[in-house]
Tab-separated table of C-alpha atoms in Angstrom:
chain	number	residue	atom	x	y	z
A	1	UNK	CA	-48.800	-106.032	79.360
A	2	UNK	CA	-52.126	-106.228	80.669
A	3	UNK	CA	-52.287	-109.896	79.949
A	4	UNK	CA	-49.844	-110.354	82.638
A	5	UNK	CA	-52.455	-109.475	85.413
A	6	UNK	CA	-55.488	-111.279	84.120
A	7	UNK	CA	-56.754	-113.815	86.561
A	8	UNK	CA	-56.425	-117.075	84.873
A	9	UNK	CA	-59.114	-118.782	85.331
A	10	UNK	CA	-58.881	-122.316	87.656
A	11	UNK	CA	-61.253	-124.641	87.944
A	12	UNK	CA	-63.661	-123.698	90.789
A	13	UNK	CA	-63.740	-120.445	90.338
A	14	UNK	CA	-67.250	-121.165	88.914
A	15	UNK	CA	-68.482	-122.180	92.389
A	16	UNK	CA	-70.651	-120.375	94.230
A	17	UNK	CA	-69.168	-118.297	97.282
A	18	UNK	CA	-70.466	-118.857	100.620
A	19	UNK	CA	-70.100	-115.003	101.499
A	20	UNK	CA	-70.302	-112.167	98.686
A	21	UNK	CA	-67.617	-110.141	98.101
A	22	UNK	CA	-68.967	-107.065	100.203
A	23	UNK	CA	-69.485	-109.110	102.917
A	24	UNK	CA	-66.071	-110.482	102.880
A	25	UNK	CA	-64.351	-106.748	102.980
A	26	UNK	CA	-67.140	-105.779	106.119
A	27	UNK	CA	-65.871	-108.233	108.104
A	28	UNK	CA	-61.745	-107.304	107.297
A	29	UNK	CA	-62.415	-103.647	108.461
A	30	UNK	CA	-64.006	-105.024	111.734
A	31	UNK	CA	-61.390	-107.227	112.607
A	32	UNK	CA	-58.560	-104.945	111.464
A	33	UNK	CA	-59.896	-101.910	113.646
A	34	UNK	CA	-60.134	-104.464	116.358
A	35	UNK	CA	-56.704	-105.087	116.026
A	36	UNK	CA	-54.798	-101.895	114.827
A	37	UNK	CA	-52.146	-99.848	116.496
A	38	UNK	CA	-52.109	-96.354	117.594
A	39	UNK	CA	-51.727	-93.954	114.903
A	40	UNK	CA	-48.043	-92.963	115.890
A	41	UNK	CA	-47.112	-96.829	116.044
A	42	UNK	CA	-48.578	-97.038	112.796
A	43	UNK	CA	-46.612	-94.199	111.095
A	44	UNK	CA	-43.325	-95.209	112.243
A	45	UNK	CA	-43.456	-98.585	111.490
A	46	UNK	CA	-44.795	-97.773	107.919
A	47	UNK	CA	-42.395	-95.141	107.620
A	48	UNK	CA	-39.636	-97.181	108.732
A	49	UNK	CA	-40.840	-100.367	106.017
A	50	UNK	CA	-40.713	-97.639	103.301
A	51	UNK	CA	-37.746	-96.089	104.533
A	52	UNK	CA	-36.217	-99.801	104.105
A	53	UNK	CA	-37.752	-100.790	100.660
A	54	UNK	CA	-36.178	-97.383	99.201
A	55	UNK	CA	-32.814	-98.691	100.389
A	56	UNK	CA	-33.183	-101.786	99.317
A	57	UNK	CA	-34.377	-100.921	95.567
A	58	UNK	CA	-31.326	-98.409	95.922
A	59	UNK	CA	-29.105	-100.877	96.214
A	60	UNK	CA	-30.319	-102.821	93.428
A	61	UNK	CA	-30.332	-99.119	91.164
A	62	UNK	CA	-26.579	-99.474	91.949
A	63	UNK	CA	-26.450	-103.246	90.959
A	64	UNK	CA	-28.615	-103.153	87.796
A	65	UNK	CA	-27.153	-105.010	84.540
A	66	UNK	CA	-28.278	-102.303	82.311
A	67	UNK	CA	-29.456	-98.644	82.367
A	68	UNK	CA	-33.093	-98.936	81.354
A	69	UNK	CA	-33.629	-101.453	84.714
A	70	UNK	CA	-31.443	-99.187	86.437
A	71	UNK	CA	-33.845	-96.561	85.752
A	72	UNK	CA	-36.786	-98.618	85.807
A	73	UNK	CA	-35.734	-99.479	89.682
A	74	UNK	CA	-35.049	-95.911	90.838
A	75	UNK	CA	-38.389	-95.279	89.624
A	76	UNK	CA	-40.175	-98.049	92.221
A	77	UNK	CA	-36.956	-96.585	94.955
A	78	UNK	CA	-38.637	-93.261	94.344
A	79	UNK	CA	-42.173	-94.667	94.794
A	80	UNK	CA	-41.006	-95.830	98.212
A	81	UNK	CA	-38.849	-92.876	99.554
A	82	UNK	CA	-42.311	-91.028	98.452
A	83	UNK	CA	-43.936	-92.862	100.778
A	84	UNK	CA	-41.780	-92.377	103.588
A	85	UNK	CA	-41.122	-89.492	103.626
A	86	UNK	CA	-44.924	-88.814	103.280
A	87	UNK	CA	-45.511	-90.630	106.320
A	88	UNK	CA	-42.581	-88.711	108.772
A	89	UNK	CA	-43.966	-85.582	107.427
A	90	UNK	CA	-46.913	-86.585	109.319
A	91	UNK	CA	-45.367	-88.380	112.440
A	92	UNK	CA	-43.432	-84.594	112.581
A	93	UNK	CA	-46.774	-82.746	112.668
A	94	UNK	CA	-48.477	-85.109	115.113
A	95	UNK	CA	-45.774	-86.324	117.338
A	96	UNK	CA	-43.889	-84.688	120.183
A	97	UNK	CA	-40.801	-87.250	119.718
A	98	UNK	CA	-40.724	-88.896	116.272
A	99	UNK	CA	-37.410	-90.399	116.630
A	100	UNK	CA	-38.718	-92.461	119.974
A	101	UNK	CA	-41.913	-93.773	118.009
A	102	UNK	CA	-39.182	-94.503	114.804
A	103	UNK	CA	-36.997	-95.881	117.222
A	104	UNK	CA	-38.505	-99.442	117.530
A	105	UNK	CA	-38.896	-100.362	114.073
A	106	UNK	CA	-35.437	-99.756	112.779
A	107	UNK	CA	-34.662	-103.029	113.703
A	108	UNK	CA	-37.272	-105.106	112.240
A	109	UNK	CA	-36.940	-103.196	109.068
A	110	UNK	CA	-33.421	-103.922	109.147
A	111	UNK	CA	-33.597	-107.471	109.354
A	112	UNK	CA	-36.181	-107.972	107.248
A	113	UNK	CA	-34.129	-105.998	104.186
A	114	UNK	CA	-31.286	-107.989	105.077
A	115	UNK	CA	-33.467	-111.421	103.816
A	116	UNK	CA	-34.194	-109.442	100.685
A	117	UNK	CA	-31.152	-109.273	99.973
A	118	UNK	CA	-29.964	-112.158	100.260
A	119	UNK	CA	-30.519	-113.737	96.684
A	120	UNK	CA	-29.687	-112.180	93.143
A	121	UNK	CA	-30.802	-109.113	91.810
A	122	UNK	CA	-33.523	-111.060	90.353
A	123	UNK	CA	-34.819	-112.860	93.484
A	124	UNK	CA	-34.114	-109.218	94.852
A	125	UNK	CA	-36.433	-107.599	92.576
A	126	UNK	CA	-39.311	-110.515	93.256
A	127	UNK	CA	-38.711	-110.241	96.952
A	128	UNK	CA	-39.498	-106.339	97.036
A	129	UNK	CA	-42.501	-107.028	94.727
A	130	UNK	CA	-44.002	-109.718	96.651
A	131	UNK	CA	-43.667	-108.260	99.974
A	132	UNK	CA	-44.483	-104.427	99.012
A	133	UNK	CA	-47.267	-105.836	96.953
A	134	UNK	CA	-48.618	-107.566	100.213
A	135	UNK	CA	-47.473	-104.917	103.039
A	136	UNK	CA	-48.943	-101.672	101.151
A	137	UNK	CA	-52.201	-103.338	100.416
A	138	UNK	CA	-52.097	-104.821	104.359
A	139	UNK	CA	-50.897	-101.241	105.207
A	140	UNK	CA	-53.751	-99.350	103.678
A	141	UNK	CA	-56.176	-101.934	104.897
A	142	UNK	CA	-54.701	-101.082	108.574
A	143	UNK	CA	-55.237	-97.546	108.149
A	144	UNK	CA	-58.717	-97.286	107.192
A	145	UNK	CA	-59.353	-99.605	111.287
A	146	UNK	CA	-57.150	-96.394	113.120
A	147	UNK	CA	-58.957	-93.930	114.920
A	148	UNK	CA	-59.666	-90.093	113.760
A	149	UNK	CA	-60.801	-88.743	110.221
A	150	UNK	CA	-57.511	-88.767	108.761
A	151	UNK	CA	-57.363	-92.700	108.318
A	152	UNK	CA	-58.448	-92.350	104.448
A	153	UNK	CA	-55.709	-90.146	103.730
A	154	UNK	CA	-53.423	-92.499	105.243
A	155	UNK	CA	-54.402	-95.098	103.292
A	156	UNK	CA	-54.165	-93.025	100.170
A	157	UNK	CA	-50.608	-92.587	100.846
A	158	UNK	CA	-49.873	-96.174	101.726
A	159	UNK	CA	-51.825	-98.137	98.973
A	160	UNK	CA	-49.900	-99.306	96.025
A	161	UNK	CA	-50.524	-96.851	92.944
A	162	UNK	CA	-53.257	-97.549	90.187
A	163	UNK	CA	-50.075	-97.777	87.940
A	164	UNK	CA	-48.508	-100.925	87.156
A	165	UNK	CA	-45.785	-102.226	89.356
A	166	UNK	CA	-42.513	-100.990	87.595
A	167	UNK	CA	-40.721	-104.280	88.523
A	168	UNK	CA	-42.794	-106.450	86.535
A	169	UNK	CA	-41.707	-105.972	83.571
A	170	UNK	CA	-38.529	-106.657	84.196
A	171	UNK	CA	-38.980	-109.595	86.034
A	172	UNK	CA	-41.049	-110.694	83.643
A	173	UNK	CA	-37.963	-110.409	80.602
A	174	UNK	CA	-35.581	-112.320	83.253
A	175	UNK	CA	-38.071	-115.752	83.152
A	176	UNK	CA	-38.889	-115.119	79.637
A	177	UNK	CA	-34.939	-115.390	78.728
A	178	UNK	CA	-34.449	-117.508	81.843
A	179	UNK	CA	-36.897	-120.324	81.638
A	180	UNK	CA	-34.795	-122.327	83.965
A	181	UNK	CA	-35.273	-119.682	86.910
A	182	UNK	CA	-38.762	-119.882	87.095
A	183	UNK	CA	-38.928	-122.865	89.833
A	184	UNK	CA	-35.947	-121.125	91.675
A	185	UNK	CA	-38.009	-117.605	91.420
A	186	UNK	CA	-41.018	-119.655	92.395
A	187	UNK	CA	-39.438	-120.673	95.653
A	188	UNK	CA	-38.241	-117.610	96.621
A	189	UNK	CA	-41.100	-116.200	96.289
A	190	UNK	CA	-43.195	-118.561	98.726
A	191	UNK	CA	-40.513	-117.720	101.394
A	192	UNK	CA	-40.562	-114.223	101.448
A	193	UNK	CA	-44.598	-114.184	101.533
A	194	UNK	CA	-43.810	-116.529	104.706
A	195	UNK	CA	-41.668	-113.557	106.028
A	196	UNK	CA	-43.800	-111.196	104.538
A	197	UNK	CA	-46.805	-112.167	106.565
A	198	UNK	CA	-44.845	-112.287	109.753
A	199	UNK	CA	-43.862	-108.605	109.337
A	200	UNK	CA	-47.325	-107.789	108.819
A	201	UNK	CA	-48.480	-110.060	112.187
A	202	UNK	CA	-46.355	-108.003	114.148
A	203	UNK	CA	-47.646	-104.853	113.019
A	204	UNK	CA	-51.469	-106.149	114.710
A	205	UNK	CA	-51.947	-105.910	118.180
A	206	UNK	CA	-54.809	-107.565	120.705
A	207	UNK	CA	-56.229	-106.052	123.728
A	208	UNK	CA	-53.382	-108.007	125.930
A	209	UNK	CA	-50.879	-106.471	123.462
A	210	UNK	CA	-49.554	-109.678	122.671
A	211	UNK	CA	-49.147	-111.350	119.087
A	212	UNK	CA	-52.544	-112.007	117.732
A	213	UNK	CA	-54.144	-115.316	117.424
A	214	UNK	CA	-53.105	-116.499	114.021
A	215	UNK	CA	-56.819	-117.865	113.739
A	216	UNK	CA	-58.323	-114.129	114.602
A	217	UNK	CA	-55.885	-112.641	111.896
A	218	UNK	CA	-56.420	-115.460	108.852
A	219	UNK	CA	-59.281	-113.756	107.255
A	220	UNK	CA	-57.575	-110.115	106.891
A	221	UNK	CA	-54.992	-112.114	104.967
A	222	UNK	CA	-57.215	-114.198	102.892
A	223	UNK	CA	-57.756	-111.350	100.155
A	224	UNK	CA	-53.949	-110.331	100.645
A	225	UNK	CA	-52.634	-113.842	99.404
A	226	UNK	CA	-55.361	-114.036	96.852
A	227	UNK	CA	-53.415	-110.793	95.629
A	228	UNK	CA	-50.140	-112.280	95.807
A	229	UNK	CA	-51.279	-115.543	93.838
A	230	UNK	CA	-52.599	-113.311	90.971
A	231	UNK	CA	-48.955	-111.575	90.766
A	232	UNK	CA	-47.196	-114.116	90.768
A	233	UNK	CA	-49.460	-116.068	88.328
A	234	UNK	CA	-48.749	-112.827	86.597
A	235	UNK	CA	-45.057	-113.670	86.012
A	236	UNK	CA	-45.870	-117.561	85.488
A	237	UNK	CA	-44.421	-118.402	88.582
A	238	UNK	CA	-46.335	-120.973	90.917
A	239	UNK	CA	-47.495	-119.193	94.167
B	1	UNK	CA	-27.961	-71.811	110.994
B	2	UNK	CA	-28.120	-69.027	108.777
B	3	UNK	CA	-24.537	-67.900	109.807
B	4	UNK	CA	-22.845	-70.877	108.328
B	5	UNK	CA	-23.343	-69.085	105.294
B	6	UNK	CA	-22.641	-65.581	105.809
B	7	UNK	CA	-19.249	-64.849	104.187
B	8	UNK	CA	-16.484	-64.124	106.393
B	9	UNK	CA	-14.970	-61.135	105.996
B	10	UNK	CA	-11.470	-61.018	104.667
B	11	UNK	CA	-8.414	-58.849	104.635
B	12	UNK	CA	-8.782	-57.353	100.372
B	13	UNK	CA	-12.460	-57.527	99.937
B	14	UNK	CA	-13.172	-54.187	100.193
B	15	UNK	CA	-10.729	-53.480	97.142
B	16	UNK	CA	-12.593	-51.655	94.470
B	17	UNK	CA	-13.188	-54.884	91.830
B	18	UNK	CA	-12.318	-54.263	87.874
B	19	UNK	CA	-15.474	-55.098	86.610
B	20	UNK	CA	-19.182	-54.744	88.157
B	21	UNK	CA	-20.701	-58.184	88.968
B	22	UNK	CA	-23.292	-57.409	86.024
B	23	UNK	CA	-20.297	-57.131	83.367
B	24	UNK	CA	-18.982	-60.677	84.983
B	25	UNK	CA	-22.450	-62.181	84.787
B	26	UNK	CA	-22.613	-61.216	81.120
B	27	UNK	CA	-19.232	-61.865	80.308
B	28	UNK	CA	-19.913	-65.650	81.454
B	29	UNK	CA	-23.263	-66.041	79.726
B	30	UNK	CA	-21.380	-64.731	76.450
B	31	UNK	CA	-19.071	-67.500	77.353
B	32	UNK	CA	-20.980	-70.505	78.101
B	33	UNK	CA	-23.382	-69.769	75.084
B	34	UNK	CA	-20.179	-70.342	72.251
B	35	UNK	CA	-19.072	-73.337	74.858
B	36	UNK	CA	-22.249	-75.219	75.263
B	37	UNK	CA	-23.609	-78.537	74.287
B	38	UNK	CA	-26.162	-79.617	72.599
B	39	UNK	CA	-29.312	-79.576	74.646
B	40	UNK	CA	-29.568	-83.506	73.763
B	41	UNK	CA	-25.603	-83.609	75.543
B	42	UNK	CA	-26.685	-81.832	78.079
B	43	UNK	CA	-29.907	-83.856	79.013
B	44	UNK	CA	-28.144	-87.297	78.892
B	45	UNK	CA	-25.019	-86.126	81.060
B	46	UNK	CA	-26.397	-83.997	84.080
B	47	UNK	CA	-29.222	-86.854	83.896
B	48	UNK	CA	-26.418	-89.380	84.440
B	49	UNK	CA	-24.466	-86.980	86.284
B	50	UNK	CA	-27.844	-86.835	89.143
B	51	UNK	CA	-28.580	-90.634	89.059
B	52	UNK	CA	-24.956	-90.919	90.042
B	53	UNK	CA	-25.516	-88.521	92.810
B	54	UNK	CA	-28.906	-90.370	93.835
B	55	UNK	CA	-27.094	-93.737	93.993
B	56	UNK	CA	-24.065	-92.411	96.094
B	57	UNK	CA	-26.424	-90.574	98.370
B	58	UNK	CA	-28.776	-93.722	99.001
B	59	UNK	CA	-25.198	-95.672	99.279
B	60	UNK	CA	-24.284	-93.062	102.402
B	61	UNK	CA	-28.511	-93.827	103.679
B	62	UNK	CA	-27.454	-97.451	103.594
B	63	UNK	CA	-24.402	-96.771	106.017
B	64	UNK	CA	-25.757	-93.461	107.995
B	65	UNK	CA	-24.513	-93.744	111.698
B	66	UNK	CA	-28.388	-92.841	112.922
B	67	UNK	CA	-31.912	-92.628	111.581
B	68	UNK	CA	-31.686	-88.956	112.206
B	69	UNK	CA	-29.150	-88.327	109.494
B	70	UNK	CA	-30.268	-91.235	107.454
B	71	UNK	CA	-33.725	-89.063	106.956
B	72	UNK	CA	-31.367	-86.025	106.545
B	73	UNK	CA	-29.403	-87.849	103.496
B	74	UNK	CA	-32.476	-89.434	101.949
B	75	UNK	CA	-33.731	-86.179	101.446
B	76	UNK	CA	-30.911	-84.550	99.332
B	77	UNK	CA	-31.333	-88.477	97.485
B	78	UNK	CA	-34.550	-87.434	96.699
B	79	UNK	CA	-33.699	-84.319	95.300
B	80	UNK	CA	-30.880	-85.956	92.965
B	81	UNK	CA	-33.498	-88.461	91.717
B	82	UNK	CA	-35.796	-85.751	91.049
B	83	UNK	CA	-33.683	-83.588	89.289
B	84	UNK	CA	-32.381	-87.077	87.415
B	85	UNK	CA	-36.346	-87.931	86.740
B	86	UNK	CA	-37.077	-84.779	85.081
B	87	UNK	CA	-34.257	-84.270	82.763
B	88	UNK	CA	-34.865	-87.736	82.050
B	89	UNK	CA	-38.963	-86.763	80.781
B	90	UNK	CA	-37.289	-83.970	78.749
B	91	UNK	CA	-34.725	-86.453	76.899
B	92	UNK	CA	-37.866	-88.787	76.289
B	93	UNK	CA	-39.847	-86.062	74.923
B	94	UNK	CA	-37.258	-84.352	72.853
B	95	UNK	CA	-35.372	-87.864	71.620
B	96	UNK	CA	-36.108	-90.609	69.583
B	97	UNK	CA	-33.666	-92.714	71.342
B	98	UNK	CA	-33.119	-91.086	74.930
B	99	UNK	CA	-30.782	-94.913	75.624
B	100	UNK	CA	-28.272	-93.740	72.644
B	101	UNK	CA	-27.634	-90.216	74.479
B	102	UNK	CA	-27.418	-91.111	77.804
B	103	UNK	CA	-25.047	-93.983	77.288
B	104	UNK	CA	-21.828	-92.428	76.575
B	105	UNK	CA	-22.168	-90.373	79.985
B	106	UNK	CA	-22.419	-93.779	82.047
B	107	UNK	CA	-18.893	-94.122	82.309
B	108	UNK	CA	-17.968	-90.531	83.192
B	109	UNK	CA	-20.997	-90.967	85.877
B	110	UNK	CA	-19.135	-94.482	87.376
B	111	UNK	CA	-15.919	-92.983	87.442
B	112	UNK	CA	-17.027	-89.861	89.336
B	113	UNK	CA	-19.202	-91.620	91.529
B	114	UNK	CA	-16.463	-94.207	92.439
B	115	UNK	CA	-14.355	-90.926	93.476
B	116	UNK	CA	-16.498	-89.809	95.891
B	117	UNK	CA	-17.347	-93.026	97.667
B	118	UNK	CA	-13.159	-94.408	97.944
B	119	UNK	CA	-13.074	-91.979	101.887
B	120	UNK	CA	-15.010	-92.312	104.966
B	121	UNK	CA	-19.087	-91.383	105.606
B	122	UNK	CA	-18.073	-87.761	106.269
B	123	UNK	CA	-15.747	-87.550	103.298
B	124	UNK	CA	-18.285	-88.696	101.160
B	125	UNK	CA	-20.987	-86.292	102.296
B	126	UNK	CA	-18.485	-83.715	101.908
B	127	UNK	CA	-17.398	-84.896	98.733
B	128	UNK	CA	-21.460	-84.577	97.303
B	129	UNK	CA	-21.808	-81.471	99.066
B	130	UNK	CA	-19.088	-79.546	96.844
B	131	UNK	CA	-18.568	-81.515	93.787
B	132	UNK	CA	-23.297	-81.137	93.708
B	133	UNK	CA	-23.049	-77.690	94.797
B	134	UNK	CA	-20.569	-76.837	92.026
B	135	UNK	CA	-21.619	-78.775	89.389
B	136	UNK	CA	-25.268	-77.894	89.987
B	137	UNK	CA	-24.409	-73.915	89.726
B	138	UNK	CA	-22.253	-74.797	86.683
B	139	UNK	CA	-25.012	-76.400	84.785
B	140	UNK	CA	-27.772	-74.152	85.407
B	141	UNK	CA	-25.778	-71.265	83.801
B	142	UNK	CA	-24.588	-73.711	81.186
B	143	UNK	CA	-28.368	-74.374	80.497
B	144	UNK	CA	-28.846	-70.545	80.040
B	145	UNK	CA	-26.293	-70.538	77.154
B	146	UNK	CA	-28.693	-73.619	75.283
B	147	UNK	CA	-30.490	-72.945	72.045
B	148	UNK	CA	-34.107	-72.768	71.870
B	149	UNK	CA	-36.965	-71.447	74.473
B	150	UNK	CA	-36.736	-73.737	77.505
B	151	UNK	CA	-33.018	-72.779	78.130
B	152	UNK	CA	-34.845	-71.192	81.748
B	153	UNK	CA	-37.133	-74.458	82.675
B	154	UNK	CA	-34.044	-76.182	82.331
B	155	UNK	CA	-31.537	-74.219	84.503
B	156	UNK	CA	-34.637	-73.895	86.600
B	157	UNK	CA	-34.798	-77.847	87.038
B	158	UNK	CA	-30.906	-78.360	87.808
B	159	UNK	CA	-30.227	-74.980	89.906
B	160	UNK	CA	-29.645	-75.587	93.403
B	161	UNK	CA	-32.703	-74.871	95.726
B	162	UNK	CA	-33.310	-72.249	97.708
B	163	UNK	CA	-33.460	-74.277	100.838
B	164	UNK	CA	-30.061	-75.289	102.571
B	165	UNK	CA	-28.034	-78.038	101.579
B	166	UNK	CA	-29.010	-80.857	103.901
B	167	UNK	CA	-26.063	-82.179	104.210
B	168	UNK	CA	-24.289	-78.969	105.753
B	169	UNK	CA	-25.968	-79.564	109.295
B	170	UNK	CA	-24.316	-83.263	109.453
B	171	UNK	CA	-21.143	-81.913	108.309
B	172	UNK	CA	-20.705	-78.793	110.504
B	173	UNK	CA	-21.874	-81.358	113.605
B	174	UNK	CA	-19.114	-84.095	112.659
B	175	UNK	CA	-16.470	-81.022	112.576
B	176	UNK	CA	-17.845	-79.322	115.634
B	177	UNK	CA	-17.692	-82.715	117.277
B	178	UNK	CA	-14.383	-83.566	115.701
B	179	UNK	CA	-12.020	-80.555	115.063
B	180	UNK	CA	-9.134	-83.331	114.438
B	181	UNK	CA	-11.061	-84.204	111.348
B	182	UNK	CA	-10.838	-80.616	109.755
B	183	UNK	CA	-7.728	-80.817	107.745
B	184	UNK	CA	-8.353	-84.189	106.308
B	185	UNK	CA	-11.746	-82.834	105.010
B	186	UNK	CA	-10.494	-79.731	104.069
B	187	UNK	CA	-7.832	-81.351	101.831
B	188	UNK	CA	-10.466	-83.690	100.444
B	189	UNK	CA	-13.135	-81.022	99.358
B	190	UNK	CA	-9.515	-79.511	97.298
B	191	UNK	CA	-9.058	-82.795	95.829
B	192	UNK	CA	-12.635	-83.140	94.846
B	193	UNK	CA	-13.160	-80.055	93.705
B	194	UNK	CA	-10.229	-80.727	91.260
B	195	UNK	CA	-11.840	-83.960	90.174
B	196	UNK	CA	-15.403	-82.085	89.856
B	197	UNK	CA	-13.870	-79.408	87.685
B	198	UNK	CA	-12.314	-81.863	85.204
B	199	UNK	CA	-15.896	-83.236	85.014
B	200	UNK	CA	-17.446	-79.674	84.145
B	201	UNK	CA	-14.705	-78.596	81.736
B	202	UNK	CA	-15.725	-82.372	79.835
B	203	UNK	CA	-19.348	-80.985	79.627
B	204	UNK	CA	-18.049	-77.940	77.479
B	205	UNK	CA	-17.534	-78.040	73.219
B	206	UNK	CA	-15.518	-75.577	70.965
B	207	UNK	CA	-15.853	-76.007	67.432
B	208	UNK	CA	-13.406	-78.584	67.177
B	209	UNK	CA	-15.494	-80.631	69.548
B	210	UNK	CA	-11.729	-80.637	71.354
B	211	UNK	CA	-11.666	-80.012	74.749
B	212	UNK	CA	-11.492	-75.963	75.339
B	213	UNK	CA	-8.693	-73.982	75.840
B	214	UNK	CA	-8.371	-73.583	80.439
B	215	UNK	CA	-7.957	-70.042	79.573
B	216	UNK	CA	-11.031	-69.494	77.729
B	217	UNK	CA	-12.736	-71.642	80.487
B	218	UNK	CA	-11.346	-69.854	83.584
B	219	UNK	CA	-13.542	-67.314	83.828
B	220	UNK	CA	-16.339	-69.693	83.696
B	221	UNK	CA	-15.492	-71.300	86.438
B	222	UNK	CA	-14.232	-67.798	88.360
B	223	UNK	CA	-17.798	-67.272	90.403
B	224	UNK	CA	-18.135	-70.989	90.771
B	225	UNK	CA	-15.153	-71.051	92.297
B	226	UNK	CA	-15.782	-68.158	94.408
B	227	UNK	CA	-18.847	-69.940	95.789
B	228	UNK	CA	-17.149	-73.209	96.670
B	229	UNK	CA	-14.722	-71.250	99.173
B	230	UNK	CA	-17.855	-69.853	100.756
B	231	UNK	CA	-19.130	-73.515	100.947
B	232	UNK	CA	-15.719	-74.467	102.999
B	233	UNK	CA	-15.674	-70.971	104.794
B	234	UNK	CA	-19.310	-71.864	105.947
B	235	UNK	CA	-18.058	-75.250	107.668
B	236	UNK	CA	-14.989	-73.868	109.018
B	237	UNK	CA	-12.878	-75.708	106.342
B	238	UNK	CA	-10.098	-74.051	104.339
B	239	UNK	CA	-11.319	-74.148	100.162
């Protein structure tokens, strides 16, 4: 399965780079610690994403065809209540009120489930790997700009897993049987990184805690969508 | 909350018993031993039997009436899909086709879950709270009465906790709050533990793979039984 996450190679990917790689990542931690939240903003918004992802891939446990997706599902549903409840854990031990910082999110996460969910369980399944893929690698970017030594931890619990994403595989077996779903997949897949991306926006604040100048915040996503491109090249779908 | 649990004192229970509590205990192990599955049977149906709790529970997240019990719910999810991961690793380790053993317990699983969801959010939570409690207690003793060495790990992996059942905080606040709602719930945890009883007795074999005799079963289920009225007695609820 490893074949499914080698780059393929493009033309121009032989030309030279104007900055190196290293360079590139220096200047994402600037601007992200520029423009992260407070640490308790932080944790309840992540909390509340992951709180939303687990219900989301629970409701697709309970609408699997089959018992080996079923189970292949509640494993990535685990991943994310993991996560969560990782995350209140530590809004409990450093907040006086965790309910009033969790308070504000609920409704963004709720919204933003309910566009998951509006496809098939396929589109479903592509929607939750496309915008976990790019919210827990913009997540653990974020924490690493907060304040206070505990920022690598954070990240540690936020950043996707070195193991492969469980939904890939089976995503992977729907276009392989499906040809004909690929362009439809394809689609669906563009739009959600479009929502995707807005979810992550509002998660970055400026000094006039306003929405960020989408020029200011393009090159902490340029990595992000390279990232996205490669998984969905993954699955042979056009990003 | 420790005195939802202490066991209300009752007109009778000071009558000397017939047998200690040791000869009962031994009596049941005897019991369950000549009654119990294979440990392949067993794996595949309390692993269904916990992925159906998991998927009910993250149903009741989905529809929580506040984050505060959503996070309260989530958590005794988590624990079904734990429980539900683990006996899973032991089927993979100990079968050469886990799929083949779990998949006559899917229906039994369905049908059970489908039970517990047809009432309102409180009837469902109540509905988990006794059919898991007594179905949990029932298969850790059944897993003492297994062939081979790991007959503890197992029970060890399915007993119920030493922590409180989650759930019994929401339940006793939705009663305390609406004292009309008492009788309905306290018929519905009779009906359910019917239902959940039918599902244990399926679990158990006699040599003519027939469904045993209730009369060799009953004292079994005697304890269990016993346990399930505290359960009720601890929320104020009639068994």
């Amino acid at each position: 399965m490893a074949r499914w996450f080698a780059r393929r190679r493009r033309p121009g990917t032989q030309t030279p780079r104007l900055r190196s790689r290293e360079d590139a990542v220096q200047a994402t931690r600037v601007d992200l610690h520029e423009l992260a939240p407070s640490t308790a903003d932080y944790l309840g918004q992540v909390a509340q994403l992951q709180l939303g992802f687990f219900m989301t891939l629970s409701f697709a446990v309970e609408h699997a065809p089959n018992d080996a997706d079923r189970e292949t599902v509640a494993e990535a549903a685990a991943t994310a209540l993991r996560k969560h409840q990782a995350l209140l854990a530590w809004l409990r031990r450093t907040s006086d009120d965790p309910g009033a910082v969790l308070e504000p999110y609920a409704r963004t996460r709720d919204e933003f489930q309910a566009i998951l969910r509006t496809g098939t369980w396929d589109e479903l399944l592509l929607g939750v790997l496309v915008a976990r893929g790019f919210l827990d690698e913009f997540f653990a970017q974020l924490a690493r700009g907060l304040d206070g030594a505990d920022a690598r931890d954070l990240a540690a619990i936020v950043a996707p897993g070195p193991e492969e994403d469980p939904l890939v595989g089976i995503l992977h077996r729907v276009i392989a049987a499906h040809p004909e779903r690929a362009s439809t997949l394809a689609m669906w897949g563009r739009r959600l990184l479009g929502d995707t991306m807005l979810v992550a926006r509002s998660a970055l604040v400026t000094e006039s805690k306003a929405l960020p100048d989408d020029a200011r915040v393009e090159p902490v996503y340029t990595e992000l969508i390279a990232n996205h491109t490669r998984r969905m090249d993954a699955l042979g779908l056009t990003a």
